[in-house]
Coordinates of C-alpha atoms and ligand atoms in Angstrom, one line a residue:
X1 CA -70.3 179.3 224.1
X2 CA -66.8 179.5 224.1
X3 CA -64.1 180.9 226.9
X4 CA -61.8 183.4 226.7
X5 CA -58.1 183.4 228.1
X6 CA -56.4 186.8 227.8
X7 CA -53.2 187.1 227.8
X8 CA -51.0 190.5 228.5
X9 CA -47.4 190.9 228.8
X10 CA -45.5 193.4 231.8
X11 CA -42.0 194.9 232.1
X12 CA -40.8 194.3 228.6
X13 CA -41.5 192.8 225.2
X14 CA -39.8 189.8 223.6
X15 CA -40.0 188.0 226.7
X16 CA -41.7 185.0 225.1
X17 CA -45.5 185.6 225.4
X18 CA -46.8 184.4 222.1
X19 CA -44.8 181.3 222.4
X20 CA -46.6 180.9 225.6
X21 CA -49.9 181.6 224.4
X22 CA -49.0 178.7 221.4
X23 CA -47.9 176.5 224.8
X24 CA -51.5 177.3 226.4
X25 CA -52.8 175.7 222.9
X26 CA -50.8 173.1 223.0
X27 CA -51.2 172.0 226.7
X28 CA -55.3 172.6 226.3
X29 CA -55.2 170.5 222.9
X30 CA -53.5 167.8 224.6
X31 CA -56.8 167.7 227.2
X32 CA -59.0 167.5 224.0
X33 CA -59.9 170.7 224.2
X34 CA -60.4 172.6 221.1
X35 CA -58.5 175.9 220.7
X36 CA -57.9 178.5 218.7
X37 CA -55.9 181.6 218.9
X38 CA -56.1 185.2 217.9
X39 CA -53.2 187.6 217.9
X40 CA -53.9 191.6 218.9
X41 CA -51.2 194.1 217.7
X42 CA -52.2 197.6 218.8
X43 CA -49.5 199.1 215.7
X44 CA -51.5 201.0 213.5
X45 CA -51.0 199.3 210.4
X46 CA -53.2 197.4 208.9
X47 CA -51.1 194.5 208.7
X48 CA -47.4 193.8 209.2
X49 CA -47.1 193.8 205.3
X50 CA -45.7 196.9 204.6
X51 CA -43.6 196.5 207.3
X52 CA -39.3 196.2 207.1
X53 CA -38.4 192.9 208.4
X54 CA -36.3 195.1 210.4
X55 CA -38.8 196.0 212.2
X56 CA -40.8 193.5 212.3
X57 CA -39.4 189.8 212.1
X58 CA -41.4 187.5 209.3
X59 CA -44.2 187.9 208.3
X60 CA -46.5 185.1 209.0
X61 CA -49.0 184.3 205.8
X62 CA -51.7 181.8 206.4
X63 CA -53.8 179.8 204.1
X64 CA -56.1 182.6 203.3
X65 CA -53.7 184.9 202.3
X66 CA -53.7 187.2 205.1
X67 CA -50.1 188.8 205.9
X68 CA -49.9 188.4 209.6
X69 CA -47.6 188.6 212.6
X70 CA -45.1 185.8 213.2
X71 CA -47.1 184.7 216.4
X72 CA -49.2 183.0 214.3
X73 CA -46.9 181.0 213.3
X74 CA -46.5 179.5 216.5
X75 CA -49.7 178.8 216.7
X76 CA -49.9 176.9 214.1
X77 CA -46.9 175.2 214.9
X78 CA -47.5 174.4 218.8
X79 CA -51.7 173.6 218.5
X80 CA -51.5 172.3 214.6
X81 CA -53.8 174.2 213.1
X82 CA -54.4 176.2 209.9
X83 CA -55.4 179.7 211.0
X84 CA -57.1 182.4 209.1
X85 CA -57.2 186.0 208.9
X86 CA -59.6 186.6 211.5
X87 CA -56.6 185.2 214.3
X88 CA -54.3 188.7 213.6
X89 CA -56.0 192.3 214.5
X90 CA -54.5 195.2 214.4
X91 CA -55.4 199.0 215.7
X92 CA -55.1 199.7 211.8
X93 CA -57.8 197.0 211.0
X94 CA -60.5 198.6 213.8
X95 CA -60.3 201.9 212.7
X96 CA -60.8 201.7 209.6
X97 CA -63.8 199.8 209.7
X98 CA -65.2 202.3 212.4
X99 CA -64.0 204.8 210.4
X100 CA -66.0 202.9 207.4
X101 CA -69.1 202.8 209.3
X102 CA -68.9 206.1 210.1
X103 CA -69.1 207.2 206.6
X104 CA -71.5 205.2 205.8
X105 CA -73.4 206.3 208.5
X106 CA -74.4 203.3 210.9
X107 CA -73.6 205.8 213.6
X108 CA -75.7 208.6 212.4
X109 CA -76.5 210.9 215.3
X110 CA -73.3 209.8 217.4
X111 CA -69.8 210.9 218.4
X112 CA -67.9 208.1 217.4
X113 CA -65.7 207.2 220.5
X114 CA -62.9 204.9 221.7
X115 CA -65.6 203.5 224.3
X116 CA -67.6 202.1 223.5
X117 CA -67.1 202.1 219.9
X118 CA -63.5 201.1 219.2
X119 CA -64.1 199.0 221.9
X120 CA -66.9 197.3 220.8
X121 CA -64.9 196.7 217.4
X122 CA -62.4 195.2 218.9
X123 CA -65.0 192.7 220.9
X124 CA -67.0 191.7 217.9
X125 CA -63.2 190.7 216.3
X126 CA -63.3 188.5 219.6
X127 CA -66.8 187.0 219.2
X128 CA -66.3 186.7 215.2
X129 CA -63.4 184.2 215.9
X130 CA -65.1 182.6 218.9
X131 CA -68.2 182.0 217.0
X132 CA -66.5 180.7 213.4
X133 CA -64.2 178.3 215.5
X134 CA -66.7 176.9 217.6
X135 CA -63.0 176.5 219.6
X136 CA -63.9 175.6 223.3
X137 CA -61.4 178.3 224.3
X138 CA -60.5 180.8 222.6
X139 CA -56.9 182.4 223.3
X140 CA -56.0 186.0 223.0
X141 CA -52.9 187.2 223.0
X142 CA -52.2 191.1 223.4
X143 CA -49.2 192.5 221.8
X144 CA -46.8 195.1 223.5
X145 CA -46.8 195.8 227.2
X146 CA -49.4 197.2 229.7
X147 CA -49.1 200.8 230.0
X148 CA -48.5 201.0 226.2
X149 CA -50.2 204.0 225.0
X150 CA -51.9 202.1 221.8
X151 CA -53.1 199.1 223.8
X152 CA -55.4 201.0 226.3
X153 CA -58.4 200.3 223.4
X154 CA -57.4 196.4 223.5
X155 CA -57.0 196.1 227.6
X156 CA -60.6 197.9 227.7
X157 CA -62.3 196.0 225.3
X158 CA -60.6 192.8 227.3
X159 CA -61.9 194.1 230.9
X160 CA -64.9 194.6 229.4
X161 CA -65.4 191.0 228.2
X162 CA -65.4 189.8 231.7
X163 CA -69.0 191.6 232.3
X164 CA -70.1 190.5 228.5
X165 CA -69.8 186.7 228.9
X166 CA -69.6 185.8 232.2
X167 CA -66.4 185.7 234.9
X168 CA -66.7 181.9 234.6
X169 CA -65.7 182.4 231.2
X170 CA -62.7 184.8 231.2
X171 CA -59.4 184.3 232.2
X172 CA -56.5 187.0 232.4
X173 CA -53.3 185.9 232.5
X174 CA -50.3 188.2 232.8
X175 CA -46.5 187.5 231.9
X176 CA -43.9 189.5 232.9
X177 CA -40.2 189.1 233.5
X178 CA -38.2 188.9 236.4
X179 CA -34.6 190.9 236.0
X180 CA -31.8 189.2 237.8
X181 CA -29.3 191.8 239.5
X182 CA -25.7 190.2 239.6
X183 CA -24.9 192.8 242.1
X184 CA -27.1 191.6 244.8
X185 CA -27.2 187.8 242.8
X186 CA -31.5 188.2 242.9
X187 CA -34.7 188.2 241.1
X188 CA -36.1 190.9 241.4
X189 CA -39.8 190.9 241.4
X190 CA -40.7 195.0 241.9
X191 CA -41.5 195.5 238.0
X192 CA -43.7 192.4 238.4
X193 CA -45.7 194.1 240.7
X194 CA -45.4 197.5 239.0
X195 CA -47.0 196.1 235.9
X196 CA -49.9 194.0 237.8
X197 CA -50.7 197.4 239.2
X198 CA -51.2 199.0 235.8
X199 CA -53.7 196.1 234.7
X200 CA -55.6 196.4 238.3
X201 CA -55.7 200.2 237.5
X202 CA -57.6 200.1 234.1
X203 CA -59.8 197.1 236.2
X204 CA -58.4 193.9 235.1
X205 CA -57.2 191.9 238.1
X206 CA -54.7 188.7 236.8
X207 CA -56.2 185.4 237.5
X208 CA -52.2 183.6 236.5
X209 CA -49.1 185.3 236.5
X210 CA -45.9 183.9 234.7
X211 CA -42.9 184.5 235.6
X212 CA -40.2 184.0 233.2
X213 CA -36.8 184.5 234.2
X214 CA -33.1 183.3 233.1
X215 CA -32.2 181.9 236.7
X216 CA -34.5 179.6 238.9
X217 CA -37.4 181.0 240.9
X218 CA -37.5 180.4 244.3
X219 CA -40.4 179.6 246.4
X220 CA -40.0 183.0 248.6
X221 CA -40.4 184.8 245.1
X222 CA -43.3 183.1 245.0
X223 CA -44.8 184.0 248.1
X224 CA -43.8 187.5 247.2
X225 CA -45.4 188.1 244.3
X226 CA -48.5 186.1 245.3
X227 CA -48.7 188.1 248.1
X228 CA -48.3 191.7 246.5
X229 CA -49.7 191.0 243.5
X230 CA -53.0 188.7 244.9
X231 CA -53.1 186.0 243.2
X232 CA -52.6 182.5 244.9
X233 CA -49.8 181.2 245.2
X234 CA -50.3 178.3 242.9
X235 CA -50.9 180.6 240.3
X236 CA -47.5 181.8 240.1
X237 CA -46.1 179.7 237.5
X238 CA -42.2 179.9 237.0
X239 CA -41.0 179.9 233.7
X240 CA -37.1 179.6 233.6
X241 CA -35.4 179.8 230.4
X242 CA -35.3 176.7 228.2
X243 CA -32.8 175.1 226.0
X244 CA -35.7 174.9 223.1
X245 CA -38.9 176.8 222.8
X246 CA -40.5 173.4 222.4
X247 CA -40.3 172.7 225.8
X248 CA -42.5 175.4 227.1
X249 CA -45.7 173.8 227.3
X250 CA -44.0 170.9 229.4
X251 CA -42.3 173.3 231.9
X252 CA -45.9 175.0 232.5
X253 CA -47.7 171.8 232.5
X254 CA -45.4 170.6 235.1
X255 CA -46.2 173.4 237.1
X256 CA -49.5 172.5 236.9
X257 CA -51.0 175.3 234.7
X258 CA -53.2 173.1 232.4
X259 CA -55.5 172.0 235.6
X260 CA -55.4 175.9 237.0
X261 CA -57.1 176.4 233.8
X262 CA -59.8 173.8 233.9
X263 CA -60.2 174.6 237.6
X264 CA -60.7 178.5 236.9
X265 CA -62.6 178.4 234.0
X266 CA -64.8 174.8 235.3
X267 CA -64.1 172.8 231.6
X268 CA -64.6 169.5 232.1
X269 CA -61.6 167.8 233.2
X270 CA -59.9 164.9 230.9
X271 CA -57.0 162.9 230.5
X272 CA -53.7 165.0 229.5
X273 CA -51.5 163.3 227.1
X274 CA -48.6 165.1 226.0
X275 CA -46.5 162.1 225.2
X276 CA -45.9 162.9 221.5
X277 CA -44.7 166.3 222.6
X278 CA -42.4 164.9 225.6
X279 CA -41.0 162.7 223.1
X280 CA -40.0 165.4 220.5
X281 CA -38.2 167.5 223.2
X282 CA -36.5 164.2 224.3
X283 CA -34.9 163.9 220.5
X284 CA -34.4 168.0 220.7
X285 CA -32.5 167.8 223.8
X286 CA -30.1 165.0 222.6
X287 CA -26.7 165.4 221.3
X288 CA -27.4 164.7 217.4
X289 CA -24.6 165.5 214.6
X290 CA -25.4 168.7 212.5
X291 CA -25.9 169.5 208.9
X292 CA -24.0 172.7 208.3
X293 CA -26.4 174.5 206.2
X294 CA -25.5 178.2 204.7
X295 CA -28.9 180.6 205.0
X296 CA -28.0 183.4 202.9
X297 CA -30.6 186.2 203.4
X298 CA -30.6 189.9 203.2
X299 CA -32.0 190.4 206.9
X300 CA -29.3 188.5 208.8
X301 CA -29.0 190.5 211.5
X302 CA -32.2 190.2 212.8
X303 CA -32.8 186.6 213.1
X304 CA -36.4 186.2 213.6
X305 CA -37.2 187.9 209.8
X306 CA -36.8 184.1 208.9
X307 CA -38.3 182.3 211.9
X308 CA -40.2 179.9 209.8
X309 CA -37.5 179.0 207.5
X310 CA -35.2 178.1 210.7
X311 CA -38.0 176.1 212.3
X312 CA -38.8 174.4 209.2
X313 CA -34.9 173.1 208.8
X314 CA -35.1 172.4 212.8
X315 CA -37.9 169.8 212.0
X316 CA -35.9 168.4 209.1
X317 CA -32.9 167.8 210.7
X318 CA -35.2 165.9 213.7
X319 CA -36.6 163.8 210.9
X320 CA -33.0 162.3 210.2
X321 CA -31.7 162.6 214.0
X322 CA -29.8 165.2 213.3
X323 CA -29.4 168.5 214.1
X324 CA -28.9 172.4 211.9
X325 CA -25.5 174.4 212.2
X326 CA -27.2 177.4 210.6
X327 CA -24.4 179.6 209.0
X328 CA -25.6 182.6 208.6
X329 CA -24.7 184.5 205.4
X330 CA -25.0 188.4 204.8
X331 CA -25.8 188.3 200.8
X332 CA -23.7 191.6 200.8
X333 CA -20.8 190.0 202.2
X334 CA -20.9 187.8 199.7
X335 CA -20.7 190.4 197.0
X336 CA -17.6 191.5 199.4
X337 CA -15.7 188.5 200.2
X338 CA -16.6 185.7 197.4
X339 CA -18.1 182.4 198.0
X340 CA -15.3 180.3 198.8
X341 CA -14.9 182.1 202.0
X342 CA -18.5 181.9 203.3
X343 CA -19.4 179.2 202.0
X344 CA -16.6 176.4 201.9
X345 CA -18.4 174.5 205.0
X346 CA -22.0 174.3 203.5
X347 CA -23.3 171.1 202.9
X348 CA -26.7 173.2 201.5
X349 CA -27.5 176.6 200.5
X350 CA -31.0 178.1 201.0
X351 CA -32.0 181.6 200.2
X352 CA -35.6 182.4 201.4
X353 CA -37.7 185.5 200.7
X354 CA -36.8 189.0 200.5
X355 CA -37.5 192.3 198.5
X356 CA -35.6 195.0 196.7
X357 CA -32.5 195.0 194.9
X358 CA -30.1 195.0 198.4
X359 CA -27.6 191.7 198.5
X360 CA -29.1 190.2 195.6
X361 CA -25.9 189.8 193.4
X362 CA -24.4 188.2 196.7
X363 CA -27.2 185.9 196.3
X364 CA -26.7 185.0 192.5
X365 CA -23.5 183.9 193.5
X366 CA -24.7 181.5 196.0
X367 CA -26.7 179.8 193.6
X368 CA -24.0 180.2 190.9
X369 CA -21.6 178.3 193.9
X370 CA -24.5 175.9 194.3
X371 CA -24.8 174.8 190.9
X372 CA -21.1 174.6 190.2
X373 CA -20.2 172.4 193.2
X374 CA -23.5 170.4 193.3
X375 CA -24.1 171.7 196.8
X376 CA -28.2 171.0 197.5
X377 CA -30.1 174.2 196.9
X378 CA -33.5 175.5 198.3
X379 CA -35.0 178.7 196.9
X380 CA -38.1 180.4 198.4
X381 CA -39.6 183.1 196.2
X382 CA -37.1 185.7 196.2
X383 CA -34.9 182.2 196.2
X384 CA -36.7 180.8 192.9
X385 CA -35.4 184.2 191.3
X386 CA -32.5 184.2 192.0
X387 CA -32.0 180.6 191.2
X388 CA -33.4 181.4 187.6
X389 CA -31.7 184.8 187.2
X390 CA -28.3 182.7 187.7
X391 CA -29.4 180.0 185.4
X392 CA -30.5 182.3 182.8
X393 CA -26.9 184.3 183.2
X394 CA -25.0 180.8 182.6
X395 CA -27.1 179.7 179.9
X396 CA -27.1 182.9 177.6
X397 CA -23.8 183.7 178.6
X398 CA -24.5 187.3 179.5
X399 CA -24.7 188.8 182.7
X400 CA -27.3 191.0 181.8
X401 CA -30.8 188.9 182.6
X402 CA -32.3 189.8 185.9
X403 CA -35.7 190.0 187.2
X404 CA -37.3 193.7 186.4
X405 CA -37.8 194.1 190.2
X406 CA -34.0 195.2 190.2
X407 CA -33.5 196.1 186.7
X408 CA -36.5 197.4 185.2
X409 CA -34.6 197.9 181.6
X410 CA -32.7 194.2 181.4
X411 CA -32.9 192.6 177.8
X412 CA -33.6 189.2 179.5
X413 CA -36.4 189.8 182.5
X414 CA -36.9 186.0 183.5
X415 CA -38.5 187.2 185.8
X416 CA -41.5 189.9 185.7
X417 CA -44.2 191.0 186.6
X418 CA -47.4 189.6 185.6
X419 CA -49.8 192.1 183.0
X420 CA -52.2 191.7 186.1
X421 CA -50.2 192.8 188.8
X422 CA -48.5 196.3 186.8
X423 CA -51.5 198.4 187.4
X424 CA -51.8 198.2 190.9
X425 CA -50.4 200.8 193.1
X426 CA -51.2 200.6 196.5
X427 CA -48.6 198.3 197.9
X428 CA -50.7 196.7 200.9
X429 CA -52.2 193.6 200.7
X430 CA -52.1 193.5 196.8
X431 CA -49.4 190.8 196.4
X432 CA -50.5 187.4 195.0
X433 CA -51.5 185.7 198.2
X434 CA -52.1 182.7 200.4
X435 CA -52.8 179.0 199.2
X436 CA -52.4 178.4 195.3
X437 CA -52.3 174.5 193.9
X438 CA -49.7 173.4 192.2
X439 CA -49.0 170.6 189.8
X440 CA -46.0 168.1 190.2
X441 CA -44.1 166.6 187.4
X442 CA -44.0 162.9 187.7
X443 CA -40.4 161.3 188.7
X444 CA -39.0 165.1 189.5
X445 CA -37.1 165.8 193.0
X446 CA -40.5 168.0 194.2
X447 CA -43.1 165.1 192.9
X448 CA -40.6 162.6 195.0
X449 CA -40.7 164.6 197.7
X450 CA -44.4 165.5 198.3
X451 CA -45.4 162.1 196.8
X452 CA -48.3 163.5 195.4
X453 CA -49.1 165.3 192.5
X454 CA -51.3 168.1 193.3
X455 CA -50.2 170.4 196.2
X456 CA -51.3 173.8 197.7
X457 CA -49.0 175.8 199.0
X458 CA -48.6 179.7 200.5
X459 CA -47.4 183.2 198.4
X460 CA -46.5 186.1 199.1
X461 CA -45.2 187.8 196.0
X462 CA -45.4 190.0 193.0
X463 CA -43.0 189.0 190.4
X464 CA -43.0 185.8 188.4
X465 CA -41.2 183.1 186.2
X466 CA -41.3 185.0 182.3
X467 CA -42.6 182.2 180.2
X468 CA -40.8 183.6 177.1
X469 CA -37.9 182.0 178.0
X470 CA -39.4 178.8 179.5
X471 CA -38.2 176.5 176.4
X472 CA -34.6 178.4 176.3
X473 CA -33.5 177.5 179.9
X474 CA -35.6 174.1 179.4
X475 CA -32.8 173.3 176.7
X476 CA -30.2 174.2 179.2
X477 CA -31.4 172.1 181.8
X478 CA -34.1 173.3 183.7
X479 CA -36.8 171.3 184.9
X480 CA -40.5 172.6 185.5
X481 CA -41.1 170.1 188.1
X482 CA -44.2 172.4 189.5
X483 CA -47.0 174.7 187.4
X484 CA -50.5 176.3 188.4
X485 CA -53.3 173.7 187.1
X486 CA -53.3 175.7 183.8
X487 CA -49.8 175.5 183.1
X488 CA -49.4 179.3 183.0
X489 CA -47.5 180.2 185.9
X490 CA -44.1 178.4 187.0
X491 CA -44.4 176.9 190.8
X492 CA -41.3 174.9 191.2
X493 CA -38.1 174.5 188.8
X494 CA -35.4 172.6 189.4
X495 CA -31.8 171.5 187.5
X496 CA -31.8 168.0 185.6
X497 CA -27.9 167.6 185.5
X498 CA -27.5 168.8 189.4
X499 CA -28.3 166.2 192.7
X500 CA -30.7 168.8 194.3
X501 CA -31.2 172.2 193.5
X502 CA -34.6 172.9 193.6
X503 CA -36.4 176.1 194.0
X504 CA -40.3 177.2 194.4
X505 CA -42.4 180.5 194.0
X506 CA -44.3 179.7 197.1
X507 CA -43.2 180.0 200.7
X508 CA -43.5 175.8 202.0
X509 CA -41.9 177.2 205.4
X510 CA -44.9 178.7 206.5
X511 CA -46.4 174.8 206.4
X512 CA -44.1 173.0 208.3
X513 CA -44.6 171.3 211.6
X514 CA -42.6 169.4 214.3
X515 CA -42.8 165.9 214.1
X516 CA -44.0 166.7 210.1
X517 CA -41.7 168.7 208.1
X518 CA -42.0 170.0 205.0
X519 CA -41.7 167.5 202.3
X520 CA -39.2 170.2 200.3
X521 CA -37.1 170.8 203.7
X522 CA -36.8 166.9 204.2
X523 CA -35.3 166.0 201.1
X524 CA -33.3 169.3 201.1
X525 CA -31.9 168.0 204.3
X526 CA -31.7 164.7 203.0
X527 CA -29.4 165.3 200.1
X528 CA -27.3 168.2 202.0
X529 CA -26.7 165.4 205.0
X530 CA -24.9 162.9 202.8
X531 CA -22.7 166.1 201.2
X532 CA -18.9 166.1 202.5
X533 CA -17.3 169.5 203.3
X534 CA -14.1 170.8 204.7
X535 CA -14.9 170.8 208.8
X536 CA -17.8 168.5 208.2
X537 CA -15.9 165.1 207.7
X538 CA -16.5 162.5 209.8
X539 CA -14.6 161.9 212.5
X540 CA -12.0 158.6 211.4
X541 CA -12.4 155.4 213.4
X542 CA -10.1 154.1 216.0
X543 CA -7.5 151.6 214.4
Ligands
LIG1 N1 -39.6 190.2 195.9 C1 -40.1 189.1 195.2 C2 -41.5 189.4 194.7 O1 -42.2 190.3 195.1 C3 -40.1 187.9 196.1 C4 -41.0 188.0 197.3 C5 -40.7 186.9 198.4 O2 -39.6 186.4 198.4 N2 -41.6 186.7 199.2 O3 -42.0 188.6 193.9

């Protein structure tokens, strides 16, 4: 039977607990234990889908197409592992499929309720993933903050799981942040105990607490909050800011919170080894010449709506020792200010995913820049259409070809929607989704790249190449390196007469790893590394 190890966050959001939840995995995967993780968003969406990357940050898609929250990608990234649906649940997910029983009347008789049924909903979500893992421990994260008023269902459901299975088998583990006043120059550790109070109210005494904070902890903090809180002192683990996420599940294992695990939920204890992962954060943490790379990207302001894209270049750049200067591009300045300006110091473009017609000209004339200075070029989906809406432009001559997504009456739509995809109307979850194989072109960049020749990779999209005008922009110059088995639907194009500019329909960010990036973000990083720029010369030798 597997064990569970809950995890809630106090005093605010954003203060890093699903990339502690992915540092849990990782230091419990590094004892041989097997993991896996599941994500709890009490929002009352379905799934982050619909949602503005405004609001929201990326959305995470995993190999079975589910459209999930960018936690998961963590996960995957920290504990290497493929995740499926069933590791994202949302409020929006448990209703409905009460309210589905409902109607078709498993409850007959009953008042449908929060308790026990919502709760026990939420439970069987728990036991589902538990039981299709066969993980050892399973970890469950809790979105938000205690005290939220959509999360009492979830913290319910998770006191209750303690009776269900067993206290041997549950674990509750609370982080919160400690605020530093510069007045007084102290951590402050009253909202700590503020927010363990809320859990102890709704009957879920914390087992761990940790602590993360911008300055150093201090051993009296420790007593403090071991003391007011009740929890021993050892189990007040410190986590001080860190130079690179990557280094969480060191700082905690150093504090000793893999054994407090094994200890408190009695797993059998074995050998840690960690080494791989001490010596990525060693390359991480040394001084290593950048790659100035331009991301140009409608959603620039909010940096996490491309978390994977940035993580994906970070493991790149490790590969060849060195390191990203991300240049951030808003595709509407662009439209503004011209290329030249923005993006003179670029030794590669990339323009990942987006939707809607916002900034998109600004990115045509990245790609446009891109081709006509032979600066490297990655497209991802939205970046694949622009790339070929450019193309298109320069090869007919005209500016009028587009994709119909932002000009539904264009006399050249390269790219369009598919006959399959114009009848549906709901908008959630009706994109073309998840893992799709693709066929590689012998001898092209993307073949060289993956050396292989039959890859599946991750969508998220509606629109499409138009295969009308595949042989036309073939005769200019553009290669179908990449096609679904049944040559129907363009994958991956890229320019013959150009040293790499390549673009695909699918989203290989979502796939990349530390210590294995993406074969498409390698290269692209491999090309863009050897590419001179004004500001990115090397520095001339003594004489
Ligand atoms: N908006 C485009 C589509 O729906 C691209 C989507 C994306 O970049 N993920 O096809």
């Amino acid at each position: 039977m597997s064990k569970y190890i809950f995890i809630t966050g106090g005093v605010v959001s954003s203060v890093g607990k699903g990339i502690t939840a992915a540092s849990i995995g990782t230091i419990l995967k590094s004892r041989q234990i097997t993991v896996s993780v599941q994500k709890l968003d009490p929002y009352l969406n379905v799934d982050p889908g619909t949602m503005s990357p405004y609001q929201h940050g990326e959305v995470f898609v995993t190999q079975d197409g589910a459209e999930t929250d960018l936690d998961l990608g963590n996960y995957e990234r920290f504990i290497d592992v493929n995740l499926t649906a069933e590791s994202n649940v949302t409020s929006g997910q448990i209703y409905s499929a009460v309210i589905a029983k409902e109607r078709r009347g498993d409850f007959l008789g009953g008042t449908i309720q929060v308790v026990p049924h919502v709760t026990n909903e939420i439970k069987e979500r728990f036991k589902r993933l538990a039981q299709k893992s066969q993980a050892e421990v399973v970890i469950i994260e809790v979105g938000g903050t205690v005290g939220d008023i959509e999360g009492q269902p979830f913290l319910e459901a998770i006191r209750q799981m303690r009776n269900d299975v067993g206290r041997d088998n549950v674990l509750y583990i609370h982080v919160t942040l400690l605020p530093y006043l510069t007045s007084t120059q102290e951590l402050k550790t009253k909202p700590t105990q503020h927010s363990v109070n809320e859990l102890r109210r709704i009957g879920i005494q914390p087992d761990i607490i940790i602590c993360r904070s911008d300055y150093p902890i201090s051993e009296g903090i420790r007593d403090k909050i071991s003391q007011f809180c009740d929890v021993d002192k050892q189990a007040v683990i410190p986590l001080p800011t860190v130079s690179t996420i990557y280094e969480v599940p060191l700082v905690l294992e150093e504090e000793g919170l893999g054994q407090l695990i094994v200890d408190k939920l009695s797993l059998k204890p074995r050998q840690t080894d960690l080494s791989q992962w001490q010596e990525l954060v060693r390359c991480l943490k040394e001084p290593r010449e950048p790659v100035n790379i331009a991301l140009v990207g409608k959603y620039v302001e909010l940096k996490d709506s491309y978390f994977s894209v940035r993580e994906a270049l970070c493991h790149a750049a490790l590969y060849y020792n060195r390191d990203i200067n991300l240049i951030w591009v808003h595709s509407e300045d662009l439209e503004r200010d011209g290329s030249e300006a923005l993006l003179r110091s670029a030794q590669g473009i990339i323009v990942p995913g987006g939707f809607g017609v916002r900034g998109i000209e600004g990115m045509i004339k990245a790609a446009s820049y891109a081709r006509n200075n032979e600066i490297p070029y990655l497209g991802l989906c939205l970046g694949m259409h622009v790339m070929v809406i450019e193309f298109a432009r320069y090869a007919l001559g005209s500016t009028k070809p587009n994709s119909t997504e932002f000009d539904s009456s264009t006399p050249y739509p390269v790219i369009y929607l598919l006959p399959e995809q114009r009848e549906i109307e709901n908008k959630g979850g009706t994109m073309r989704l998840g893992n799709y194989p693709c066929q590689l072109v012998d001898g092209s960049h993307a073949a060289n790249a993956y050396g292989d020749s039959l890859v599946y990779e991750r969508h998220r999209h509606r629109f499409e190449f138009n295969n009308e005008f595949r042989n036309l922009l073939q005769e200019a110059g553009m290669v179908y390196s990449g096609l679904s088995p049944d040559g129907r639907l363009v994958e991956v194009c890229e320019l013959a007469n150009h040293p790499w500019m390549v673009s695909c329909q699918f989203h290989p960010e979502f796939g990349s790893r530390p210590g294995h990036p993406h074969p498409l973000f390698r290269d692209f990083i491999g090309v863009s590394k050897k590419i001179l720029r004004e500001g990115a010369q090397p520095p001339l030798l003594p004489t």
